CSV table of C-alpha atoms and ligand atoms in Angstrom, one decimal:
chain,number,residue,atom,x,y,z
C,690,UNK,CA,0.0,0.0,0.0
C,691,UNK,CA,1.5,3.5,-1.2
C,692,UNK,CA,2.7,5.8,2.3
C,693,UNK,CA,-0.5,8.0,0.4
C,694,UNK,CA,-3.2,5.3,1.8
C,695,UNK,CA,-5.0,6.3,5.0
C,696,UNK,CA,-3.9,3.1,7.2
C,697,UNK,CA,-6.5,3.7,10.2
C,698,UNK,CA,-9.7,6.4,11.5
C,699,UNK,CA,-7.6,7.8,13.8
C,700,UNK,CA,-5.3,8.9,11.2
C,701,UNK,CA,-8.3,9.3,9.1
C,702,UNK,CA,-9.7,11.5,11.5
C,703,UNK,CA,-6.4,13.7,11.9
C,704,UNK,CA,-5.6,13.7,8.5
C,705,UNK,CA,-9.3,14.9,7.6
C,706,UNK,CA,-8.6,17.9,10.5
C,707,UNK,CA,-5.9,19.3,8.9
C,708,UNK,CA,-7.4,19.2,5.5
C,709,UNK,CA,-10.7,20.5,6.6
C,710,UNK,CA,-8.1,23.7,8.4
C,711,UNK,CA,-5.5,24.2,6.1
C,712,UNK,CA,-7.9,24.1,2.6
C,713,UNK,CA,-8.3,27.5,1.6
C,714,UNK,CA,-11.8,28.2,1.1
C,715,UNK,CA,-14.0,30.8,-1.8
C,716,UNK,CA,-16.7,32.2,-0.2
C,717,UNK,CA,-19.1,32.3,-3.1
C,718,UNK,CA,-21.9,34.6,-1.5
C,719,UNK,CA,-21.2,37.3,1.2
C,720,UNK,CA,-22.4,41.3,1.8
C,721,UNK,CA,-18.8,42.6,2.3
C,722,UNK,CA,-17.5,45.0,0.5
C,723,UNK,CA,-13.2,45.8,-0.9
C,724,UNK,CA,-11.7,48.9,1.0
C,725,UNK,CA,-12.6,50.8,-2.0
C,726,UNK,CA,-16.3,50.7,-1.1
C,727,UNK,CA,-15.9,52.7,2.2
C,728,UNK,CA,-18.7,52.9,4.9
C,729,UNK,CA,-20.1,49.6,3.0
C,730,UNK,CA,-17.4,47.6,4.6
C,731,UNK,CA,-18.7,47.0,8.1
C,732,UNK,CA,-16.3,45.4,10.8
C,733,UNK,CA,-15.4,45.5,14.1
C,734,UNK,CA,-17.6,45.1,17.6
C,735,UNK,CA,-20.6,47.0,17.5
C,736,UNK,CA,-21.6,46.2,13.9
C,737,UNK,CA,-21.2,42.5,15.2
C,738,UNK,CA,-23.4,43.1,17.5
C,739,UNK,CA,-25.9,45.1,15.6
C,740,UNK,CA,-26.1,42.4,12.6
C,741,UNK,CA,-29.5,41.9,12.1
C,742,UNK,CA,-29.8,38.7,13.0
C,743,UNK,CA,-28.9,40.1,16.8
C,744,UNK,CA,-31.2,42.9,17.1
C,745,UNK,CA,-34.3,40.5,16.1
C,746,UNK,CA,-33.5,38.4,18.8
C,747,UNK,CA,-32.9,41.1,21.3
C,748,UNK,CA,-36.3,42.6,20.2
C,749,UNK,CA,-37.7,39.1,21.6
C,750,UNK,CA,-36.4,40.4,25.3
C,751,UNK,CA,-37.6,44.0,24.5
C,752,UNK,CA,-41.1,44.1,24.5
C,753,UNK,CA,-41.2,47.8,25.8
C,754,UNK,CA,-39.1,49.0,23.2
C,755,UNK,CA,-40.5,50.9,20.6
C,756,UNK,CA,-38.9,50.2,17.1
C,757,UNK,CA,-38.0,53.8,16.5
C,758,UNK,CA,-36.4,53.9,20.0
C,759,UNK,CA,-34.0,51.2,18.9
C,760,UNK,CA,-33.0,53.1,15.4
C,761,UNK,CA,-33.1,56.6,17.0
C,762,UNK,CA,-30.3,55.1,19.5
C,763,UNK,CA,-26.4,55.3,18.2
C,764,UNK,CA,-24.3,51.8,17.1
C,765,UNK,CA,-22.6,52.2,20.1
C,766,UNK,CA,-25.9,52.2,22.3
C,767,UNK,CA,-27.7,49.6,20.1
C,768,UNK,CA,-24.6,47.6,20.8
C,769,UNK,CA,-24.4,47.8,24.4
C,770,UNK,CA,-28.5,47.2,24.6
C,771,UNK,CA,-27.9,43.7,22.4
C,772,UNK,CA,-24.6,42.9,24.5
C,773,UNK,CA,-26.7,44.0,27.8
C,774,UNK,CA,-29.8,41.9,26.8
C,775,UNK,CA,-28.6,39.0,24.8
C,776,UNK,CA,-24.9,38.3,26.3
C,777,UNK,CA,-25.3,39.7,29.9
C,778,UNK,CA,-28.8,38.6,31.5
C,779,UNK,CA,-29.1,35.1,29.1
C,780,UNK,CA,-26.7,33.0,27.9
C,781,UNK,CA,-25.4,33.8,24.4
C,782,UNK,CA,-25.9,30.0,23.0
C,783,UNK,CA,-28.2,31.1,20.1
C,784,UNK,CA,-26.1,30.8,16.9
C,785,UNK,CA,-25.5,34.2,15.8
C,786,UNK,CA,-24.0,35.3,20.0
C,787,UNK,CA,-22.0,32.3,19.5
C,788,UNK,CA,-20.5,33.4,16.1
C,789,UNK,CA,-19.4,37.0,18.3
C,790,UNK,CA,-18.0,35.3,21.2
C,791,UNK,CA,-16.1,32.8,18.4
C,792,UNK,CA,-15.0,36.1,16.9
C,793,UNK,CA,-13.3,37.5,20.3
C,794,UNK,CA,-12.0,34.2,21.1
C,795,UNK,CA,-9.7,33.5,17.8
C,796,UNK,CA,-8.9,37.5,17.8
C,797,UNK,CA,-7.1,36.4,21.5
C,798,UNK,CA,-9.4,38.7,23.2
C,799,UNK,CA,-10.5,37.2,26.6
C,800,UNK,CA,-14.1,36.2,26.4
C,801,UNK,CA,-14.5,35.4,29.9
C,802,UNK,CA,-14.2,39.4,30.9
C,803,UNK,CA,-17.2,40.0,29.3
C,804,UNK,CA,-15.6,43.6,29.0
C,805,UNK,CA,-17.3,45.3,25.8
C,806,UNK,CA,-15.2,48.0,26.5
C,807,UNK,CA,-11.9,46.3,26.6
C,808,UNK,CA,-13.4,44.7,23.3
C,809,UNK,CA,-13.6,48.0,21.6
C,810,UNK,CA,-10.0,49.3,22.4
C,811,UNK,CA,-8.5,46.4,20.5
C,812,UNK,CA,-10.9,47.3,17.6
C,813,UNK,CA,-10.0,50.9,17.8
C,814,UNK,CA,-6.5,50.2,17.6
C,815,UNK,CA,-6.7,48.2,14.0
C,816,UNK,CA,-6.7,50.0,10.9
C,817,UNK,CA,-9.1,48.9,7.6
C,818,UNK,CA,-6.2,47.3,6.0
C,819,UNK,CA,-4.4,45.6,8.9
C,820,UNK,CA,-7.7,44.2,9.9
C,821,UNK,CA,-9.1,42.8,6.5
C,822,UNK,CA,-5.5,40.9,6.4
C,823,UNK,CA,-6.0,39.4,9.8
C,824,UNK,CA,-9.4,38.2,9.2
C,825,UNK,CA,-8.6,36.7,6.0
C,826,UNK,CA,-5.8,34.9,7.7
C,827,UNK,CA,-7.5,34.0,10.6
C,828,UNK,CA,-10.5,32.4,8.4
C,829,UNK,CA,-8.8,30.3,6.2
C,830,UNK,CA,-10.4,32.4,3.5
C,831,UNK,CA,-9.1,32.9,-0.1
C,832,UNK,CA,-11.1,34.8,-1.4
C,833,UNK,CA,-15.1,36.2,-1.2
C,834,UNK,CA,-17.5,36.8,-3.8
C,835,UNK,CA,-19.6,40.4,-2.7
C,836,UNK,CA,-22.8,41.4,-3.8
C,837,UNK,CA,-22.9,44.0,-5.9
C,838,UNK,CA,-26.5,46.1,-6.3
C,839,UNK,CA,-26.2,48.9,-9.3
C,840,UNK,CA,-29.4,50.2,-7.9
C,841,UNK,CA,-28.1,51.0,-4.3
C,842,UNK,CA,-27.0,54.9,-4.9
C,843,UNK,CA,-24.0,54.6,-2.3
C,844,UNK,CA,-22.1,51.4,-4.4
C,845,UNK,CA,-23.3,52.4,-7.6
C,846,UNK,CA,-21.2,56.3,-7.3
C,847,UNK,CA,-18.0,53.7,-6.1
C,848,UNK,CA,-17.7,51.7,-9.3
C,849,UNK,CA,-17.8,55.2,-11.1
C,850,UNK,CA,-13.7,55.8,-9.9
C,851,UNK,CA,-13.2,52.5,-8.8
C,852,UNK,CA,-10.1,50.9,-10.4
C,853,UNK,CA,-8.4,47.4,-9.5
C,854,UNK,CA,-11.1,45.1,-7.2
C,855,UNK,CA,-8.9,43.9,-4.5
C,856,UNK,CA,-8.0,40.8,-5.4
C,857,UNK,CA,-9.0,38.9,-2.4
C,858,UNK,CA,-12.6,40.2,-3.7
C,859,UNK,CA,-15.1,38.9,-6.8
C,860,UNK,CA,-18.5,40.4,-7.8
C,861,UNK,CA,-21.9,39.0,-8.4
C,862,UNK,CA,-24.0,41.1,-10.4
C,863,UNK,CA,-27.1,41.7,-7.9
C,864,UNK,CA,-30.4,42.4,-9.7
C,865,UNK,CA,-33.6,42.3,-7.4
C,866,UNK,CA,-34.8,45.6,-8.6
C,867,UNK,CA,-35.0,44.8,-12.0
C,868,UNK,CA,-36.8,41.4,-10.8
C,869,UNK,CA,-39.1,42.4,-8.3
C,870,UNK,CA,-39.7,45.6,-8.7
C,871,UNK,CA,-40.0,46.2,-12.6
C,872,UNK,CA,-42.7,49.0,-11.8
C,873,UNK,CA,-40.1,51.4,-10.0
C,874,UNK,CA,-37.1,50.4,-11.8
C,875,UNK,CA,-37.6,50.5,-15.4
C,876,UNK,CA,-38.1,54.6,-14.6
C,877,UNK,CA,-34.5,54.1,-13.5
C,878,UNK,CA,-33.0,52.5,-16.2
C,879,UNK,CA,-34.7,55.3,-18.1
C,880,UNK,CA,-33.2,57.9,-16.2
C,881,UNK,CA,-29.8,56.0,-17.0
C,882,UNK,CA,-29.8,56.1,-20.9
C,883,UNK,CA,-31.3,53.2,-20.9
C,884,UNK,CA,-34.0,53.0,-23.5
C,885,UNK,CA,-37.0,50.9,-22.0
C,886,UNK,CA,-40.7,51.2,-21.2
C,887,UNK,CA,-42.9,49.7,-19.0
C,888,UNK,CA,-44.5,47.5,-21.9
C,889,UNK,CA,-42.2,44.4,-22.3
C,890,UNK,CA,-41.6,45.5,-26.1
C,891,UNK,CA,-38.4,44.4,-28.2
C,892,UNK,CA,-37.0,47.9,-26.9
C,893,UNK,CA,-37.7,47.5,-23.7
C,894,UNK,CA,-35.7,44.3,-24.2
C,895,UNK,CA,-32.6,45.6,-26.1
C,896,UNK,CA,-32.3,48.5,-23.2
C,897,UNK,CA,-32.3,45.8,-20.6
C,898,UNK,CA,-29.8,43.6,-22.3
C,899,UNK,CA,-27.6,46.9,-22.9
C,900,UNK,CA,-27.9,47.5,-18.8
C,901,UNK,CA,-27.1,44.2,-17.8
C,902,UNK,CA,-24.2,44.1,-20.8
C,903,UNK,CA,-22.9,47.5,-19.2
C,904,UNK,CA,-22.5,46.7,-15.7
C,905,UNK,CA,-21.3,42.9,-16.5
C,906,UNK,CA,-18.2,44.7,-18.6
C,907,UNK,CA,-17.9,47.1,-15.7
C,908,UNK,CA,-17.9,44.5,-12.8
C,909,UNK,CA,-16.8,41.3,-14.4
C,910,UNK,CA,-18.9,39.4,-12.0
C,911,UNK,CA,-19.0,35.3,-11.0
C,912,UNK,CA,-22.4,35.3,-11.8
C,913,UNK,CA,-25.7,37.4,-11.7
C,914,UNK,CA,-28.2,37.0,-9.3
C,915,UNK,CA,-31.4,37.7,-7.3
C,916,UNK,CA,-33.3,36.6,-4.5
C,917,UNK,CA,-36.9,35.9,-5.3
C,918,UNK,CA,-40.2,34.7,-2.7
C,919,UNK,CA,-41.9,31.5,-2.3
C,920,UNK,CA,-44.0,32.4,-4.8
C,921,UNK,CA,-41.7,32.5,-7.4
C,922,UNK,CA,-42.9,30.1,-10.8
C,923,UNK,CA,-41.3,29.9,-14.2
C,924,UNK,CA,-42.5,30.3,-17.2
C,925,UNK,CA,-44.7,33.1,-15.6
C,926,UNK,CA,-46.7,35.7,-17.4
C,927,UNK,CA,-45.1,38.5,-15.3
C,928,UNK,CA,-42.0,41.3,-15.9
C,929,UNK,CA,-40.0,39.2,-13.5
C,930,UNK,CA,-40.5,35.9,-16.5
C,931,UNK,CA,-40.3,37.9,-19.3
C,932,UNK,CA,-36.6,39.7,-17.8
C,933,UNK,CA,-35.6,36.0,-17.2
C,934,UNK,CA,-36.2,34.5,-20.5
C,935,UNK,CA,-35.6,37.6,-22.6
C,936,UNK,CA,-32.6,39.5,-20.8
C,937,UNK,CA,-30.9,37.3,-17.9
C,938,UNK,CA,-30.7,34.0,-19.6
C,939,UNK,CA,-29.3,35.5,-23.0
C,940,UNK,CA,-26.7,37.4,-21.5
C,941,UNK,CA,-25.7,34.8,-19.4
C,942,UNK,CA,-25.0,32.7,-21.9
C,943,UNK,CA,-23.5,35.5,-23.7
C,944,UNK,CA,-21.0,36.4,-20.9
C,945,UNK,CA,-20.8,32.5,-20.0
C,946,UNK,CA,-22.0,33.1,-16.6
C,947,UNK,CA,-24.6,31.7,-14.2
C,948,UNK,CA,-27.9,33.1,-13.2
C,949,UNK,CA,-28.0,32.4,-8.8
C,950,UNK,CA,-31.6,32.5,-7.7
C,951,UNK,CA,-31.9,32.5,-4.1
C,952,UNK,CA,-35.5,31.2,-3.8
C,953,UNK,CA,-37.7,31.1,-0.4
C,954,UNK,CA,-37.9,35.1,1.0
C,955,UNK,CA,-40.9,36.9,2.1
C,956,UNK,CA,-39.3,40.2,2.2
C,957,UNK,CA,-40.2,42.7,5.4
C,958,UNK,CA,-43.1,40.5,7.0
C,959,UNK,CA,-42.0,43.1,9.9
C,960,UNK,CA,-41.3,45.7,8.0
C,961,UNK,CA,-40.1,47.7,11.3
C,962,UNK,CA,-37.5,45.3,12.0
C,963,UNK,CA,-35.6,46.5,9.0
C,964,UNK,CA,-32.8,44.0,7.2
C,965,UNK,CA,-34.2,41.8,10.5
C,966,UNK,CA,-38.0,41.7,9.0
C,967,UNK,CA,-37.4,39.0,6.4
C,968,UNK,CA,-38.7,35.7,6.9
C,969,UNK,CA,-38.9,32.1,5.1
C,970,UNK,CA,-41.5,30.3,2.9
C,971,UNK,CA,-41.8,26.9,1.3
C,972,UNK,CA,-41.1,27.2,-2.6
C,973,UNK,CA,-41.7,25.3,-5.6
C,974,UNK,CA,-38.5,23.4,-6.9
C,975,UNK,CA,-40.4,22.5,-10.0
C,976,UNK,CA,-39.9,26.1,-11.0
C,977,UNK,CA,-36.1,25.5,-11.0
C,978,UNK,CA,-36.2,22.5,-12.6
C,979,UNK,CA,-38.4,24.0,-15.4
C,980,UNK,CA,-35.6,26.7,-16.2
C,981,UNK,CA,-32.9,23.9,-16.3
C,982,UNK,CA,-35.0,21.5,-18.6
C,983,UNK,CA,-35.5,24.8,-20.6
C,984,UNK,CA,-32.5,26.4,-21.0
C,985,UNK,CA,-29.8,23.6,-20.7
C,986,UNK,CA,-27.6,26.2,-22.5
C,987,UNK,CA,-27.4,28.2,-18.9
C,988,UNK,CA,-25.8,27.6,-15.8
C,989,UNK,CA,-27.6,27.9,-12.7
C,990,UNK,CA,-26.6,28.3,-9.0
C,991,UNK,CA,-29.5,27.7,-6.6
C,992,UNK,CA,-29.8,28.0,-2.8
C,993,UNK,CA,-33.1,27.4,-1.1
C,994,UNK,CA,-34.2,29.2,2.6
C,995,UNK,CA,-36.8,26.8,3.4
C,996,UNK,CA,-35.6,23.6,5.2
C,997,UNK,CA,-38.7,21.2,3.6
C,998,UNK,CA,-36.7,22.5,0.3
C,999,UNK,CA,-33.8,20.9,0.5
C,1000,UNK,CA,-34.6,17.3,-0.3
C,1001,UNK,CA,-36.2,18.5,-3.0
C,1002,UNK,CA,-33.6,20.9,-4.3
C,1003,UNK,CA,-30.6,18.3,-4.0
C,1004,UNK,CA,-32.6,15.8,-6.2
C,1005,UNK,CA,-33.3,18.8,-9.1
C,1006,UNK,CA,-29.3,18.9,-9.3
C,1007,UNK,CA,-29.3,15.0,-10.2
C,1008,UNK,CA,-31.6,15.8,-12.8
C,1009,UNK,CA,-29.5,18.8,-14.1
C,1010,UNK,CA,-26.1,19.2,-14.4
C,1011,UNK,CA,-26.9,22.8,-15.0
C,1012,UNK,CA,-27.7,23.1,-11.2
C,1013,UNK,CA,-25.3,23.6,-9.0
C,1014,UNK,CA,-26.6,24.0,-5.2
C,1015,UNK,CA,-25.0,26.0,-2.6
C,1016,UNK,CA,-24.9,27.0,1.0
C,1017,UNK,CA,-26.9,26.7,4.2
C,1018,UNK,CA,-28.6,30.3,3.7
C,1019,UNK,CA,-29.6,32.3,6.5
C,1020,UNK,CA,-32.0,30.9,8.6
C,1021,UNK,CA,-30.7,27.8,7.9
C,1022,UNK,CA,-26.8,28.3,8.9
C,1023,UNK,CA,-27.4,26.3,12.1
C,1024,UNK,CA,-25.4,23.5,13.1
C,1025,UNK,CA,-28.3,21.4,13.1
C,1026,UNK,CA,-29.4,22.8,10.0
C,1027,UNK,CA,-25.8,22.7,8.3
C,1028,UNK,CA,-25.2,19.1,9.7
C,1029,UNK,CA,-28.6,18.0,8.3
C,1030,UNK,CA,-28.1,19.5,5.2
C,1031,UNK,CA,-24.8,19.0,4.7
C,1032,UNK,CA,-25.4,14.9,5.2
C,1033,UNK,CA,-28.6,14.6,3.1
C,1034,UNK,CA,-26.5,16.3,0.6
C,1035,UNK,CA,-23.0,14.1,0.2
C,1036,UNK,CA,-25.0,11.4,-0.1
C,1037,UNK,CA,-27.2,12.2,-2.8
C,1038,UNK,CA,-24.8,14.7,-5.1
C,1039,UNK,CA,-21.0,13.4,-3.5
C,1040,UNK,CA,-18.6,16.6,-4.5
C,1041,UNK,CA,-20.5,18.1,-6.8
C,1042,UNK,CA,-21.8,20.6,-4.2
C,1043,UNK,CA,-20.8,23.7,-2.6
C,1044,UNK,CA,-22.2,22.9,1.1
C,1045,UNK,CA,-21.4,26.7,2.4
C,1046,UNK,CA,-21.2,30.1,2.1
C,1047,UNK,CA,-20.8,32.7,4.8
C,1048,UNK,CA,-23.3,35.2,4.1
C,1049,UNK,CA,-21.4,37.7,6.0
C,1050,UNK,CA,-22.1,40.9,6.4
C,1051,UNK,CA,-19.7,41.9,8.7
C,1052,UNK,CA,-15.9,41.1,8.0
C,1053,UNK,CA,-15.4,39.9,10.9
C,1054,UNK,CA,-18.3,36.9,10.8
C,1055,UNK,CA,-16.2,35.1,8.1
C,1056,UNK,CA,-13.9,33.4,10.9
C,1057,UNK,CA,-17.1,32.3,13.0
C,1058,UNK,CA,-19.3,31.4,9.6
C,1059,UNK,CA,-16.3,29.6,8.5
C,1060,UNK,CA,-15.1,28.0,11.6
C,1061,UNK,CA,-18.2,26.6,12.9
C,1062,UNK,CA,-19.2,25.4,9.2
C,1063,UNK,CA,-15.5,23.6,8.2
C,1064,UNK,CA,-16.3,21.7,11.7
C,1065,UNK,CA,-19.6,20.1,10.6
C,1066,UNK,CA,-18.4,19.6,7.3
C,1067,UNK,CA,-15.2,17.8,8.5
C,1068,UNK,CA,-17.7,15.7,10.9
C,1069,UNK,CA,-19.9,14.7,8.1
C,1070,UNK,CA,-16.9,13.7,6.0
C,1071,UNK,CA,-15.2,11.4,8.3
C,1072,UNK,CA,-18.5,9.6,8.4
C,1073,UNK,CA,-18.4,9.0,4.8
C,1074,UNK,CA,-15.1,8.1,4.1
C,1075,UNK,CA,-15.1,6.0,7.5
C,1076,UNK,CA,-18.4,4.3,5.6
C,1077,UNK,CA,-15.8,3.9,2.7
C,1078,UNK,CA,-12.9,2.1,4.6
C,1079,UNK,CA,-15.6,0.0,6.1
C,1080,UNK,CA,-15.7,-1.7,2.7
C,1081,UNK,CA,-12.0,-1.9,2.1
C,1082,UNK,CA,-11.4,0.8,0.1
C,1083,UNK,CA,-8.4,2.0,0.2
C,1084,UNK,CA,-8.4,5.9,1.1
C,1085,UNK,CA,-5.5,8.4,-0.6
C,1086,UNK,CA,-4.4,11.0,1.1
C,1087,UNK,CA,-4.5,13.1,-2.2
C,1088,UNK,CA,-8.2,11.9,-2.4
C,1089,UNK,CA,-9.1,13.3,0.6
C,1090,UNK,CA,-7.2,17.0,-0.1
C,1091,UNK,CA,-8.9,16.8,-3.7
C,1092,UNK,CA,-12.3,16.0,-2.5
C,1093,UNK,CA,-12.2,18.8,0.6
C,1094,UNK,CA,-10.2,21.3,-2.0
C,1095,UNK,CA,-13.7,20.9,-4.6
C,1096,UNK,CA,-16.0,21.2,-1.2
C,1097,UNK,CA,-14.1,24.5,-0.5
C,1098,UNK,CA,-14.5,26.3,-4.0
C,1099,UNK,CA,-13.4,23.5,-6.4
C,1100,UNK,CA,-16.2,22.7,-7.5
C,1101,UNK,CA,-18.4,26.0,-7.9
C,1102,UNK,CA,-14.9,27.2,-10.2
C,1103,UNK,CA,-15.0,24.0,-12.4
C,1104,UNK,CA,-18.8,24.9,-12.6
C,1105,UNK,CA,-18.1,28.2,-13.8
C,1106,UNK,CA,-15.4,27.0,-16.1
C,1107,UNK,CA,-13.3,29.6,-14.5
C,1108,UNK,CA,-9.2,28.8,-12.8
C,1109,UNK,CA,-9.7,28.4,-9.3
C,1110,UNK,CA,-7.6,31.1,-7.8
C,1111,UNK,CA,-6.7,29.1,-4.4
C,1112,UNK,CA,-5.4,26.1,-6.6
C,1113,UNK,CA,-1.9,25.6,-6.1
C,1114,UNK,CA,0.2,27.3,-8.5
O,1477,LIG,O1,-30.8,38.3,-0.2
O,1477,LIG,C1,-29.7,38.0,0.4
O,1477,LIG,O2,-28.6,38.0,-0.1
O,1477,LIG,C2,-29.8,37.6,1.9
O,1477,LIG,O3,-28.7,36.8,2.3
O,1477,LIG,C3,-29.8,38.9,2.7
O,1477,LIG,O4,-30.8,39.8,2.3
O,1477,LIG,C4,-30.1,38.6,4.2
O,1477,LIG,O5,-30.4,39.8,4.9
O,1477,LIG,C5,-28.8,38.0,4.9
O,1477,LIG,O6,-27.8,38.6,5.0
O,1477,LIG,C6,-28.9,36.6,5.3
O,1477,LIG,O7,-28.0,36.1,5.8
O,1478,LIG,ZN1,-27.1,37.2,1.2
């Protein structure tokens, strides 16, 4: 047997570990944002603590808090009430208090102080630059795909002057204006030089091919993409269908990219709580499976938010190689969640899957979203390649780096039919 095959779990199971840690991973969907982009780039403390998913659950111990209270109050005051409320007088088990006290842990800080204050000082003493190169490091990240909105007034003035994208940054092409709100966007496009109505007529369609052509040359993204609701159906006799068929799916296959639909959101069901208002609903896979029967010329990513989607999703990809499926989104980037997920889904599509993104929205949540992920995945791997050596297979250690290497990015580059930039040189 070659000094390559895995002789035993145990050295299974440390060989795995270091994989799984030393890997380096592409996040392929995150809300951060390159130096260049300014105030968009949130890091640090308070903006941990104010993430949205933390002041929704701190709303849950506030019931005498008005909404407008809580968003007349500073960052620093909104922080202290979430530390105060969700950290201080309950334990801080939930996911998203455990990513922050992760955070604090692998920056060295010591958790058990519980000094917020102390907290800040080390936060105040890191610049932008030194503090993007630390978390990168500390992650294990290689590199992060952002999301880029042309309709959100603040980014769009940035890619006006911007020059080289930091190149431990990609874009994604983010469209839910055009998709969801055709009636209050095609005024924009107007506005833009953009020659469209609201009538879906063959100008309407060359002006929305020449926007999406425009900003694809300007941003060079991975792919373009758009988060729809539960409700979302294809073919559908709507502005959202007609955009699909006669402007995204063209173009993509134009620019050889993939259209990401990120299916299952029903936006602001609490409209006071802000980004924290969204919540989840079951939706139909058939409608993704429709597009991939219908355009097998196009490359889709897909990630669902509903849990009873999953199954359901996973199986669509069998059926289409067109599909490639991706992260535990949101609501569902829960250990249980992930772990469920993550199993269901080596089993029915092996490695051709990309079981996680971070989602981050705050630099500093790649090391938790990372950490906490690579140690389910690396769980649920050791299971199957254990199930593997029951049978006498024999394992290779190059196997094992190959197979976490395609987990990690691998295979969502080889679906783009793009170089992986973490591959070794
Ligand atoms: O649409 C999206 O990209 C969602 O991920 C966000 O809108 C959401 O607020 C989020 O950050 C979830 O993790
Ligand atoms: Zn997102």
């Amino acid at each position: 047997m070659s000094i390559q095959t895995i002789q035993s779990k145990d050295q299974l199971r440390s060989f795995l570990h270091d994989t799984i840690q030393t890997t380096p991973i592409t996040d392929i969907h995150s809300h951060l944002f390159t130096e260049d982009f300014g105030g968009l780039l949130l890091w640090g403390i308070d903006e941990l603590l104010t993430y949205h998913y933390l002041v929704a659950e701190t709303f849950r111990f506030q019931p005498e808090l008005s909404y407008e209270a809580f968003w007349a109050m500073s960052k620093t005051e909104q922080a202290d009430l979430v530390w105060q409320t969700l950290f201080i007088e309950h334990s801080p088990y939930s996911e998203a208090c455990r990513g922050v006290l992760t955070v604090l842990s692998r920056l060295g800080l010591d958790v058990s102080t519980r000094d917020l204050n102390a907290y800040r000082a080390f936060f105040a003493s890191m610049s932008t630059t030194e503090y993007l190169k630390l978390v990168f490091k500390l992650s294990g990240v290689n590199t992060v795909c952002m999301t880029n909105d042309p309709f959100v007034d603040e980014e769009r003035e940035v890619w006006e002057t911007i020059g080289e994208i930091d190149p431990r940054f990609h874009t994604a092409l983010r469209l839910d204006p055009l998709l969801n709100a055709w009636d209050t966007t095609w005024p924009r496009l107007k506005t833009w030089g953009y020659s469209v109505e609201e009538a879906f007529s063959e100008k309407t369609i060359q002006g929305v091919q020449s926007f999406l052509r425009d900003w694809i040359r300007r941003m060079n993204p991975l792919y373009m993409a758009v988060s729809l609701p539960p409700s979302f159906q294809f073919p559908e006799e709507s502005p959202r269908g007609r955009v699909i068929e006669t402007c995204i799916l063209p173009i993509a296959r134009e620019f050889d990219i993939p259209f990401a639909m990120m299916i299952g959101v029903n936006k602001r069901v609490n409209p006071a709580l802000g980004d924290a208002g969204d919540s989840v609903g079951p939706s139909d896979v058939r409608a993704v499976e429709r597009l991939c029967a219908q355009f097998p010329d196009n490359k889709f990513l897909c990630t669902m938010l509903a849990r009873e989607n999953q199954h359901g999703l996973a199986v669509a990809a069998r059926k289409f190689r067109n599909l490639h499926v991706f992260g535990c989104w949101w609501f569902l980037n829960n250990p249980s969640l992930i772990e469920e997920m993550t199993r269901m889904r080596f089993e029915l599509l092996g490695v051709s899957v990309t079981p996680q993104h971070s989602d981050c929205r705050v630099l500093d949540q790649l090391i938790y979203k990372w950490d906490h992920s690579r140690a389910i995945i690396e769980k649920v791997l050791f299971d199957k390649y254990s199930d593997l050596m029951d049978t006498g297979w024999s394992l290779q250690q190059a196997e094992i780096q190959r197979d976490v290497a395609d987990l990690f990015g691998g295979s969502f580059w080889r679906f783009l039919n793009r170089p992986n930039p973490a591959a070794k040189a």
